[in-house]
JSON list of C-alpha atoms in Angstrom, two decimals:
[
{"chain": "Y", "resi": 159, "resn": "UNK", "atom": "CA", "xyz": [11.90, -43.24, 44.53]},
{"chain": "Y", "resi": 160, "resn": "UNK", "atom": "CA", "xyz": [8.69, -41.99, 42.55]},
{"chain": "Y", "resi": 161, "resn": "UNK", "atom": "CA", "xyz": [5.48, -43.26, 43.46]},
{"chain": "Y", "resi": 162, "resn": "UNK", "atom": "CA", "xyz": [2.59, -43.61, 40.95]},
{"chain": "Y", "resi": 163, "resn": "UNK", "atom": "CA", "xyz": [-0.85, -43.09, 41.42]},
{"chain": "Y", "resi": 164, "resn": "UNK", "atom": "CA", "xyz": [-3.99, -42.07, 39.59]},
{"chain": "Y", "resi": 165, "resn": "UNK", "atom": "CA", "xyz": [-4.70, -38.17, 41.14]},
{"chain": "Y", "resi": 166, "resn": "UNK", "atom": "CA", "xyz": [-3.68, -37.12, 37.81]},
{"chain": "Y", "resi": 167, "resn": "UNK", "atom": "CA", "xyz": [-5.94, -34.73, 36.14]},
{"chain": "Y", "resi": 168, "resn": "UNK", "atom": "CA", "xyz": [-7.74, -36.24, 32.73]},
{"chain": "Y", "resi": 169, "resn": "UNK", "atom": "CA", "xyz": [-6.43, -34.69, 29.94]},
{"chain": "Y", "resi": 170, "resn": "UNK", "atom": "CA", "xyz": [-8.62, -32.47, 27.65]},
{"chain": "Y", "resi": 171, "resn": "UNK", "atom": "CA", "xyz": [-8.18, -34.80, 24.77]},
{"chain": "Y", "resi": 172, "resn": "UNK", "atom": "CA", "xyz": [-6.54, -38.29, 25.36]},
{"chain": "Y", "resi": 173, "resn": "UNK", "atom": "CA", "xyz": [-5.17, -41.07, 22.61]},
{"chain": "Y", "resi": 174, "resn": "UNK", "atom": "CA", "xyz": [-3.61, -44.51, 23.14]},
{"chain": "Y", "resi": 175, "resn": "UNK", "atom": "CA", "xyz": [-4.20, -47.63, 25.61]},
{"chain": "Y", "resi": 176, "resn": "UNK", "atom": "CA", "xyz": [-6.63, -46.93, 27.99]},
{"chain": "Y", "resi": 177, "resn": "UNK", "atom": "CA", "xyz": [-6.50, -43.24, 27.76]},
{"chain": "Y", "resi": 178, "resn": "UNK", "atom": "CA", "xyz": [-8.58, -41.25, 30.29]},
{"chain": "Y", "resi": 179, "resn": "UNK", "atom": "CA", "xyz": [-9.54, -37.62, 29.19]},
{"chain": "Y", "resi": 180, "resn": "UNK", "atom": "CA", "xyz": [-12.40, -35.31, 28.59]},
{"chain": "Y", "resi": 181, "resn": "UNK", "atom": "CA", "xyz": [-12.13, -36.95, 25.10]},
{"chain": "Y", "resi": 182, "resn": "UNK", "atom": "CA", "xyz": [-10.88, -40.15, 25.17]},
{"chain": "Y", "resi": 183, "resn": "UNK", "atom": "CA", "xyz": [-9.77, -42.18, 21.73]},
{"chain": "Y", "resi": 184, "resn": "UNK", "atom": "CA", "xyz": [-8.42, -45.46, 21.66]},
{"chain": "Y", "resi": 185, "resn": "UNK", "atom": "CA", "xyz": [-8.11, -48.78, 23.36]},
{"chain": "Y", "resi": 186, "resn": "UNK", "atom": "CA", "xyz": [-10.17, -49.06, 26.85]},
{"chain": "Y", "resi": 187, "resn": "UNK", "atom": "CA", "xyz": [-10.99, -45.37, 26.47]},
{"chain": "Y", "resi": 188, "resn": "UNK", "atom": "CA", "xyz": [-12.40, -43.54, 29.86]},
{"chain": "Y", "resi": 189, "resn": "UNK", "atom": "CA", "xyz": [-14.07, -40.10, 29.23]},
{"chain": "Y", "resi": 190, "resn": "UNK", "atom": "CA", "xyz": [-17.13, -37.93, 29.22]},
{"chain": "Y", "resi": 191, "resn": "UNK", "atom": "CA", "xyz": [-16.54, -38.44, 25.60]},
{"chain": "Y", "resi": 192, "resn": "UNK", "atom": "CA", "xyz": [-15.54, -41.86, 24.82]},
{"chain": "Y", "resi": 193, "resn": "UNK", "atom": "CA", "xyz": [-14.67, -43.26, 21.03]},
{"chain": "Y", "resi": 194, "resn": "UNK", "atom": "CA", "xyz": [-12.75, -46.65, 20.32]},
{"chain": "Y", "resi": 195, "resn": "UNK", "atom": "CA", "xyz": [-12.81, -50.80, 20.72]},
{"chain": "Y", "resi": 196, "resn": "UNK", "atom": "CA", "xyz": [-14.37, -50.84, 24.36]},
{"chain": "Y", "resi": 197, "resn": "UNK", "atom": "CA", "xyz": [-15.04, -47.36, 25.53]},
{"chain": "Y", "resi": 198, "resn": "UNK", "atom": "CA", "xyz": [-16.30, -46.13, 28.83]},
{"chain": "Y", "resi": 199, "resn": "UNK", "atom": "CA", "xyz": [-17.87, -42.72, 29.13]},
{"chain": "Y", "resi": 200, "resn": "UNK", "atom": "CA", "xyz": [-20.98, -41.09, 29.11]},
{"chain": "Y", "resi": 201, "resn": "UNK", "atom": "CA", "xyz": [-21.25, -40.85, 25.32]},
{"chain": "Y", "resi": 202, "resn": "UNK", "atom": "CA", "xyz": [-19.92, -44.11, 24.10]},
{"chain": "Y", "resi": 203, "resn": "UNK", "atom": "CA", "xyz": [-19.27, -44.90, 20.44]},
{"chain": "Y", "resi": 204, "resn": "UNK", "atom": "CA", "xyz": [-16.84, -48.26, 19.38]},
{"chain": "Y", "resi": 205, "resn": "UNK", "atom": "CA", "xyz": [-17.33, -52.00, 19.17]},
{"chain": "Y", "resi": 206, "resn": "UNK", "atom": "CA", "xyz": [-18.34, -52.92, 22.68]},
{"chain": "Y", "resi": 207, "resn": "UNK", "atom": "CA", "xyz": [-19.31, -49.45, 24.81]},
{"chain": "Y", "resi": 208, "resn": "UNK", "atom": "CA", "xyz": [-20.60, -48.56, 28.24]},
{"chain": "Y", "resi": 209, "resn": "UNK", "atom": "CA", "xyz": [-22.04, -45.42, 28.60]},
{"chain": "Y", "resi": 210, "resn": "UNK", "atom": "CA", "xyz": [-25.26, -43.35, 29.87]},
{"chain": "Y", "resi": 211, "resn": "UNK", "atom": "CA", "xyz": [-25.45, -42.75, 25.63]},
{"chain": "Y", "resi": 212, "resn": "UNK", "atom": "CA", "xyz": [-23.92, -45.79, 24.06]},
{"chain": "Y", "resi": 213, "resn": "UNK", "atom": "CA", "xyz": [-23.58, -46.70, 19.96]},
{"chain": "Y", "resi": 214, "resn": "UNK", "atom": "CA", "xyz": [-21.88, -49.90, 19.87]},
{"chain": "Y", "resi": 215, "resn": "UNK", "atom": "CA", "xyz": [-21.70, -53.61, 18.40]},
{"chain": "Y", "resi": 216, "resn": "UNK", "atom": "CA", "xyz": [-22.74, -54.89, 21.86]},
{"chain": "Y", "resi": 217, "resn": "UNK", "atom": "CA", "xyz": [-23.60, -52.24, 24.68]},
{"chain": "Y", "resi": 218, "resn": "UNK", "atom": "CA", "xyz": [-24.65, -51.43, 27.74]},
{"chain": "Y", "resi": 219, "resn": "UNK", "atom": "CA", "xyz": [-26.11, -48.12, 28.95]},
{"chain": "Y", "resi": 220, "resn": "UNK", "atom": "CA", "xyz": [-29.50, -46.12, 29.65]},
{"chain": "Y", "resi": 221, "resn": "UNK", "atom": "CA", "xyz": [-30.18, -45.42, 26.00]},
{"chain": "Y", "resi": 222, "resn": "UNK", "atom": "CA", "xyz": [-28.13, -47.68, 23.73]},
{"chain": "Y", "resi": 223, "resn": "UNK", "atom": "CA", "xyz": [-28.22, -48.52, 19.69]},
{"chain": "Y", "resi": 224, "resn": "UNK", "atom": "CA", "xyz": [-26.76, -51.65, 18.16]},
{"chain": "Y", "resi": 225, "resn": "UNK", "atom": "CA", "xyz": [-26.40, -55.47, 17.25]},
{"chain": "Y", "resi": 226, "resn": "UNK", "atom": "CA", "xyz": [-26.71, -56.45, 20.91]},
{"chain": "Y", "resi": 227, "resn": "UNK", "atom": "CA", "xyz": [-27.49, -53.70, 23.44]},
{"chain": "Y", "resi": 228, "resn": "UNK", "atom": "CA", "xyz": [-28.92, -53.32, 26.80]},
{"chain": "Y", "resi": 229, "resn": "UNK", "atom": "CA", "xyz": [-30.74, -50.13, 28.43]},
{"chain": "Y", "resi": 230, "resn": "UNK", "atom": "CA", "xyz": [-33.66, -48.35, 29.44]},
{"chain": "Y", "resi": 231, "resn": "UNK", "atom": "CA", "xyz": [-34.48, -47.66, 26.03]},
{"chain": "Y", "resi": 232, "resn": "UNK", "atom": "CA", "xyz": [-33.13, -49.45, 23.08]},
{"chain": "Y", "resi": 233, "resn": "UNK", "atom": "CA", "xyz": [-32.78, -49.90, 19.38]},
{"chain": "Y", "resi": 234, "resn": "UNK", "atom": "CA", "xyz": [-30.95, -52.72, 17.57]},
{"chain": "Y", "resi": 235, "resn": "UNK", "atom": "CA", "xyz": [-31.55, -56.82, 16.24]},
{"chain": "Y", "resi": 236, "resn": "UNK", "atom": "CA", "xyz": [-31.55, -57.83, 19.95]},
{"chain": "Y", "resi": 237, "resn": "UNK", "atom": "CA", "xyz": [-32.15, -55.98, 22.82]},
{"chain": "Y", "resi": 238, "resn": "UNK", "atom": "CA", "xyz": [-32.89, -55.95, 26.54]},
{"chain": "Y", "resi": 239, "resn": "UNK", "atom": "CA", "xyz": [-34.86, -53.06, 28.29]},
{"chain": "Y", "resi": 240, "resn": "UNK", "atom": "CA", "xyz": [-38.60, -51.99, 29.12]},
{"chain": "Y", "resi": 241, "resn": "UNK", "atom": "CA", "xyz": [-38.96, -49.50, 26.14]},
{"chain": "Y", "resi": 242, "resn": "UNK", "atom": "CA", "xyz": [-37.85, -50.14, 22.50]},
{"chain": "Y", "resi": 243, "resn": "UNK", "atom": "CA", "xyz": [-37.04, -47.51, 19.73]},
{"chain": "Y", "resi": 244, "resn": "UNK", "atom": "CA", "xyz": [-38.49, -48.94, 16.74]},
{"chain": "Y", "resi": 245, "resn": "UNK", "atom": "CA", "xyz": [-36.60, -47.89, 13.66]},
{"chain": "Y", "resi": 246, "resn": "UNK", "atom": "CA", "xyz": [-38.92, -49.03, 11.47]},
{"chain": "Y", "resi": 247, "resn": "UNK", "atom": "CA", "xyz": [-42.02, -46.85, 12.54]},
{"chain": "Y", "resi": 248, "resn": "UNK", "atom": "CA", "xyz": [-40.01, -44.42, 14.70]},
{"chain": "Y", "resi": 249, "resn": "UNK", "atom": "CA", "xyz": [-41.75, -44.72, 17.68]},
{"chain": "Y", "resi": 250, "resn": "UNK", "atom": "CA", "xyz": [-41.56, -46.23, 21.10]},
{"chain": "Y", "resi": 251, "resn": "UNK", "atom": "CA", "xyz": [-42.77, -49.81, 21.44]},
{"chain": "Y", "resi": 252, "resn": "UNK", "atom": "CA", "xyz": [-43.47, -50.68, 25.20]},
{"chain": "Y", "resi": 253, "resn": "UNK", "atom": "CA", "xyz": [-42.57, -53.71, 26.47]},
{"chain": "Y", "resi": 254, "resn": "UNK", "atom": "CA", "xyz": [-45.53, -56.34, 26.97]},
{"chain": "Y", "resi": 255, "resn": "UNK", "atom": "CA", "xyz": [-47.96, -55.70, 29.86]},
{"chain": "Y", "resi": 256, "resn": "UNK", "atom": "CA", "xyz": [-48.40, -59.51, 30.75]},
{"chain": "Y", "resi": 257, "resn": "UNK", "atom": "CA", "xyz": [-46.18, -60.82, 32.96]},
{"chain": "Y", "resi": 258, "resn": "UNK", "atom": "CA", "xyz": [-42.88, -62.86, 31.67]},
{"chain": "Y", "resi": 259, "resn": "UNK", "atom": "CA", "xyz": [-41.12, -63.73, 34.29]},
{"chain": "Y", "resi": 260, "resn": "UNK", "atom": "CA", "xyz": [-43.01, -66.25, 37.38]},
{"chain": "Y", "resi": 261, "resn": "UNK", "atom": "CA", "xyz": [-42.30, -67.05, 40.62]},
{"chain": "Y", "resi": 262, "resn": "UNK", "atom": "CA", "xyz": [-42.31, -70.46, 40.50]},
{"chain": "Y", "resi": 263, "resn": "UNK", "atom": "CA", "xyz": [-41.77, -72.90, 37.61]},
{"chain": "Y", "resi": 264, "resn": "UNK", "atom": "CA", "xyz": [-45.03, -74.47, 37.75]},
{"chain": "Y", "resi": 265, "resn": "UNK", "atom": "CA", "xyz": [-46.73, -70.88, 36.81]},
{"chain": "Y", "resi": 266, "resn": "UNK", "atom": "CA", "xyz": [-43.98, -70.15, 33.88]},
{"chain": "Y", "resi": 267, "resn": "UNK", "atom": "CA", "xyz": [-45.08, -73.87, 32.43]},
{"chain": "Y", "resi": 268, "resn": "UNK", "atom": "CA", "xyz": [-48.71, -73.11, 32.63]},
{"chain": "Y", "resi": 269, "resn": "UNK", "atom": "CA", "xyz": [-48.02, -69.62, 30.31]},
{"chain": "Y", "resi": 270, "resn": "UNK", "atom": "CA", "xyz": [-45.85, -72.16, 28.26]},
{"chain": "Y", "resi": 271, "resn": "UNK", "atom": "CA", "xyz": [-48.91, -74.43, 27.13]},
{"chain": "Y", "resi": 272, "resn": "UNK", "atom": "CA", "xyz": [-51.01, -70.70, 26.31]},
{"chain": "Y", "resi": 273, "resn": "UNK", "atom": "CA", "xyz": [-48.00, -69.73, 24.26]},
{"chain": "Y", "resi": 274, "resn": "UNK", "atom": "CA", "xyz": [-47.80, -73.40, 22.33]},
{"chain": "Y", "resi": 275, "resn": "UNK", "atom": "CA", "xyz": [-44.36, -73.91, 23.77]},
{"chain": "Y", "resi": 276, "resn": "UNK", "atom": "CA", "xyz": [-43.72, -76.13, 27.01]},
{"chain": "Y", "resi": 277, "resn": "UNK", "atom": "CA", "xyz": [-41.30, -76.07, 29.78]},
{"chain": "Y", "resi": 278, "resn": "UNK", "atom": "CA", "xyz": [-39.99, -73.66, 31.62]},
{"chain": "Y", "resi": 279, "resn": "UNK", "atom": "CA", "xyz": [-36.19, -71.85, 32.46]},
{"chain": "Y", "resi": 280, "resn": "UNK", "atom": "CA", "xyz": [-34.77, -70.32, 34.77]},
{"chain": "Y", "resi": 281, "resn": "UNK", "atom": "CA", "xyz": [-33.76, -66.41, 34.79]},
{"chain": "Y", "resi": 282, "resn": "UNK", "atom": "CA", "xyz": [-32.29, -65.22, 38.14]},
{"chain": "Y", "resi": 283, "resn": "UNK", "atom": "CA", "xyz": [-34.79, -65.90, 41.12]},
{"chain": "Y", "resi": 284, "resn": "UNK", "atom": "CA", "xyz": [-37.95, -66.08, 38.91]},
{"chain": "Y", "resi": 285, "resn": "UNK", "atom": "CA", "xyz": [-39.28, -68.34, 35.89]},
{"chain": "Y", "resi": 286, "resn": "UNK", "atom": "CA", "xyz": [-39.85, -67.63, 32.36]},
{"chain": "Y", "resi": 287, "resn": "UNK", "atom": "CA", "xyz": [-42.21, -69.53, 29.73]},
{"chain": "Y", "resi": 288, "resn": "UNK", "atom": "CA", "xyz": [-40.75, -72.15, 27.50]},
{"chain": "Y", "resi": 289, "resn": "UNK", "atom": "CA", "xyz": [-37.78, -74.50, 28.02]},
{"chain": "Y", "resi": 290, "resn": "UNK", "atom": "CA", "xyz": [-35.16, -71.78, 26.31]},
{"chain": "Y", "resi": 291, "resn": "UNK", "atom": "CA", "xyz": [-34.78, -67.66, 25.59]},
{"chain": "Y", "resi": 292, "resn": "UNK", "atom": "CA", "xyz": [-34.95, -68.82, 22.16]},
{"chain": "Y", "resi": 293, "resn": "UNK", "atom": "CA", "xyz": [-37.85, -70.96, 22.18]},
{"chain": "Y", "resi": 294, "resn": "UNK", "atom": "CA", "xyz": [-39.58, -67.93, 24.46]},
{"chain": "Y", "resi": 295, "resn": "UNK", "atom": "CA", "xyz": [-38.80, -65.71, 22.10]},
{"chain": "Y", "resi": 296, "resn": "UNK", "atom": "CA", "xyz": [-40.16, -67.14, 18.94]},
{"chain": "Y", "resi": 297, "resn": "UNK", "atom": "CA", "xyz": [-43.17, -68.52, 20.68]},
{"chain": "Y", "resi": 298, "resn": "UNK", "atom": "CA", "xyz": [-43.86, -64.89, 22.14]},
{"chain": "Y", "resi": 299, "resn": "UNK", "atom": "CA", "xyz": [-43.65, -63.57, 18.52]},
{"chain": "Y", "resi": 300, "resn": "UNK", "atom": "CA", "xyz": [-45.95, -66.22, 16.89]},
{"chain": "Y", "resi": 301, "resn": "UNK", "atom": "CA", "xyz": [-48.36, -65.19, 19.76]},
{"chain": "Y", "resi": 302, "resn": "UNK", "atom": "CA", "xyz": [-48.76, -61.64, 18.71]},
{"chain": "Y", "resi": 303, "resn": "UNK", "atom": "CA", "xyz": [-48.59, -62.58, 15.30]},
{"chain": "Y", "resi": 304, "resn": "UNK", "atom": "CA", "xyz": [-51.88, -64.33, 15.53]},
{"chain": "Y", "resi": 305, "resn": "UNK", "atom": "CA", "xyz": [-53.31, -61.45, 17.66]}
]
């Protein structure tokens, strides 16, 4: 009886359903190199990717581009991340100095009234300003409009 396991060496340059290679193309692809609908590698490029370099609909990785993307620095509609690549000037935009996230809820509220939004929600352990992301968001915006 043959047993399977996963010591197999990655192939140079891999195609299919979750394909794992130095190059990896298709489906679930796992690579240094990865291209396809939800690839995993350290250059990613498809629809959803993780990767240290990731181009992608929706992404994840240390420097990412897309719709929705997360990483240390970031370009796209919406993002998450302490520096942003701004397309439009090409530069780097830091993120804002002031605080955004408070300890407790009563502090988050009282940067709520400053910002001409009130409430206050909840984002892991700490607080943020305004009763939604949304509302945060737009109020945050219209702040630094006016400034």
């Amino acid at each position: 009886m043959k047993t399977s396991d996963c010591s197999h060496q990655p192939k140079l340059i891999a195609t299919g359903i979750a394909p794992l290679g130095i190059v990896a193309i298709g489906v679930v692809p796992m690579g240094v190199i990865a291209i396809g609908v939800v690839p995993m590698g350290v250059v990613s490029l498809g629809a959803v990717g993780m990767g240290l370099i990731s181009v992608a609909a929706v992404n994840m990785g240390v420097v990412t581009a897309g719709i929705t993307t997360m990483g240390v620095a970031w370009a796209g509609l919406v993002g998450m991340g302490p520096i942003r690549i701004d397309p439009s000037r090409w530069s780097i935009a830091q993120a804002p100095k002031e605080s955004t996230m408070f300890p407790s809820k009563d502090l988050a509220e009282k940067k709520a009234k400053q910002l001409g939004c009130s409430g206050a929600h909840a984002m892991g352990g700490e607080w943020m300003p305004c009763s939604s992301m949304d509302e945060y968001v737009r109020a945050y915006a219209k702040s630094k409009a006016l400034n």
